[in-house]
mmCIF file of C-alpha atoms in Angstrom:
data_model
loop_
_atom_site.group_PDB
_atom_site.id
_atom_site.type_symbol
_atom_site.label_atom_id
_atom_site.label_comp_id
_atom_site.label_asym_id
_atom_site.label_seq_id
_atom_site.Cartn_x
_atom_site.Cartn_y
_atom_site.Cartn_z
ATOM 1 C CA UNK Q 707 44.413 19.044 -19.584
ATOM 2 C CA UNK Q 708 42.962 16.082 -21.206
ATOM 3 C CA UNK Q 709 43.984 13.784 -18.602
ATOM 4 C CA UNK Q 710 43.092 15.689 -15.728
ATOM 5 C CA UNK Q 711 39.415 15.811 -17.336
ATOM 6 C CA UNK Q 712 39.233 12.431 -18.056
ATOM 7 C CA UNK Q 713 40.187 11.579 -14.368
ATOM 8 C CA UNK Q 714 37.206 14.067 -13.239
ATOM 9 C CA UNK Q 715 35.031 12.143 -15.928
ATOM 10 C CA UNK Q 716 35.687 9.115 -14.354
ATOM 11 C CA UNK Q 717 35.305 10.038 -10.854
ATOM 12 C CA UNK Q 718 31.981 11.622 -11.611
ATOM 13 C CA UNK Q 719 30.648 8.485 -13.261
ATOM 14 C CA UNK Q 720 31.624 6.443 -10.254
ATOM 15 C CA UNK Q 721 29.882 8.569 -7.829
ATOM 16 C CA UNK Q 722 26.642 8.506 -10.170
ATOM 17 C CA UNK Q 723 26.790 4.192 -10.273
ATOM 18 C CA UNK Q 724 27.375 4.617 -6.520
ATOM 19 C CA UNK Q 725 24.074 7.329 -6.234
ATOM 20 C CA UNK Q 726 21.802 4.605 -8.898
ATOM 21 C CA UNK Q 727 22.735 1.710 -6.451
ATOM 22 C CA UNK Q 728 21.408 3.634 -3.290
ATOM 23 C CA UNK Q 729 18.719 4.990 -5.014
ATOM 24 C CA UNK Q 730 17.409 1.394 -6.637
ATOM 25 C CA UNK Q 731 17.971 0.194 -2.653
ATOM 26 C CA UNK Q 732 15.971 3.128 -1.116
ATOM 27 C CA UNK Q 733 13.494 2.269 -3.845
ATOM 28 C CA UNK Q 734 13.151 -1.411 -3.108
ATOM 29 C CA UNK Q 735 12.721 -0.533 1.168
ATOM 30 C CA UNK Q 736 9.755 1.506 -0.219
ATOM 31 C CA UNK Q 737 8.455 -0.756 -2.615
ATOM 32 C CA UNK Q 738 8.449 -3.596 0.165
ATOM 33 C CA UNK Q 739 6.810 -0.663 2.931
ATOM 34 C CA UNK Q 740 4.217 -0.150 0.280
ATOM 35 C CA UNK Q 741 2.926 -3.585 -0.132
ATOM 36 C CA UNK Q 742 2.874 -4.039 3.353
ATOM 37 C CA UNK Q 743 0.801 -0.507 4.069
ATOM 38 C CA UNK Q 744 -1.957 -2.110 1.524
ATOM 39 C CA UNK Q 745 -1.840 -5.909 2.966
ATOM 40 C CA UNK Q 746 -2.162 -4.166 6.335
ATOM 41 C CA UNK Q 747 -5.088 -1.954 5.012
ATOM 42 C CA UNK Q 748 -7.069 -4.677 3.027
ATOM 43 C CA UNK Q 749 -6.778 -6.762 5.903
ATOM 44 C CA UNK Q 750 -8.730 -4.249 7.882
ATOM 45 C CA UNK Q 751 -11.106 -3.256 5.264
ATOM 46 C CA UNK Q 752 -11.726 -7.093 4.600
ATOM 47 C CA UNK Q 753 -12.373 -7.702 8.213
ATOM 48 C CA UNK Q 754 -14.953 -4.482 8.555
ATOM 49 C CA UNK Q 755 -16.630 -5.633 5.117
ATOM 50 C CA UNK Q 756 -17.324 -9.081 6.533
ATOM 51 C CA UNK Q 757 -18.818 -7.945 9.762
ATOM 52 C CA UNK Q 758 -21.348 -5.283 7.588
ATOM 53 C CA UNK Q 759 -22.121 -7.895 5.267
ATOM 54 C CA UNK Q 760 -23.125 -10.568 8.294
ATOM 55 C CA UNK Q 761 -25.165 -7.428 9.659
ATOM 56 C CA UNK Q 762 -27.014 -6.803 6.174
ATOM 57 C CA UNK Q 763 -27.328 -10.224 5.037
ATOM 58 C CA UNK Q 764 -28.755 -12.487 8.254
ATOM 59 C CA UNK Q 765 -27.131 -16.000 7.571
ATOM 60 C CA UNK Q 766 -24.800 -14.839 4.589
ATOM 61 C CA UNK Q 767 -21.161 -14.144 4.518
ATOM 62 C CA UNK Q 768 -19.138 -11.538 2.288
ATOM 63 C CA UNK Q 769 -15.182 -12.057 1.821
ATOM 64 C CA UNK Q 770 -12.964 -9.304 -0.030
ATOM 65 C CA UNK Q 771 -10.820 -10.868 -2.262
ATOM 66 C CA UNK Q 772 -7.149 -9.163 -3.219
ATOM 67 C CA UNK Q 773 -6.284 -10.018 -6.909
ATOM 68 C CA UNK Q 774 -2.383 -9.365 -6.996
ATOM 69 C CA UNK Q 775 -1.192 -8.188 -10.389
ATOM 70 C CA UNK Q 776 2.045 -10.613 -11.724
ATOM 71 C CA UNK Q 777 5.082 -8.629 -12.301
ATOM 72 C CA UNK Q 778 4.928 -8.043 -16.349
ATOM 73 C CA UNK Q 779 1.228 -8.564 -16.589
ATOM 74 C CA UNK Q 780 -1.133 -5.988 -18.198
ATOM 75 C CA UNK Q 781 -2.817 -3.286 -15.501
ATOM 76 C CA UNK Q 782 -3.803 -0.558 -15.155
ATOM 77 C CA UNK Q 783 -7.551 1.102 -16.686
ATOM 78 C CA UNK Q 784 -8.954 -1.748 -18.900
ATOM 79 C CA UNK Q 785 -6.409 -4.240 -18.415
ATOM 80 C CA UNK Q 786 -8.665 -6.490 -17.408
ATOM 81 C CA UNK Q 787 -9.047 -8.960 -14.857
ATOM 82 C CA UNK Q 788 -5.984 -10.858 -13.709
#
């Protein structure tokens, strides 16, 4: 009946705003393990790069330099620098 598929409608739409809420969490936990995986990386590239540039460069220092992109900006391939 009409009813009975409206009631199924309904209960299906639920579960799917239930299933976007987890999924937009799940996505944020990765989002945040991402940024900290490349902070955490950088770090150690930045620390390696200033060591090799000492070694090449008797007397001169190298620092690596993370430009962070501001949520709504322009990036990406010729987006220029930020």
């Amino acid at each position: 009946s009409f009813m009975e598929q409206h009631e199924e409608l309904i209960r299906r739409r639920a579960e799917a705003q239930e299933s976007e809420g987890k999924i937009r969490e799940l996505i944020e936990v990765l989002d945040a393990r991402k940024d900290e995986a490349i902070e955490r990386t950088f770090k150690g590239v930045a620390k390696h790069f200033r060591e090799v540039f000492a070694d090449l460069v008797p007397g001169g220092r190298g620092e690596l330099v993370m430009q962070k992109r501001h949520p709504g900006g322009a990036g990406g391939a010729g987006g220029g620098e930020e």
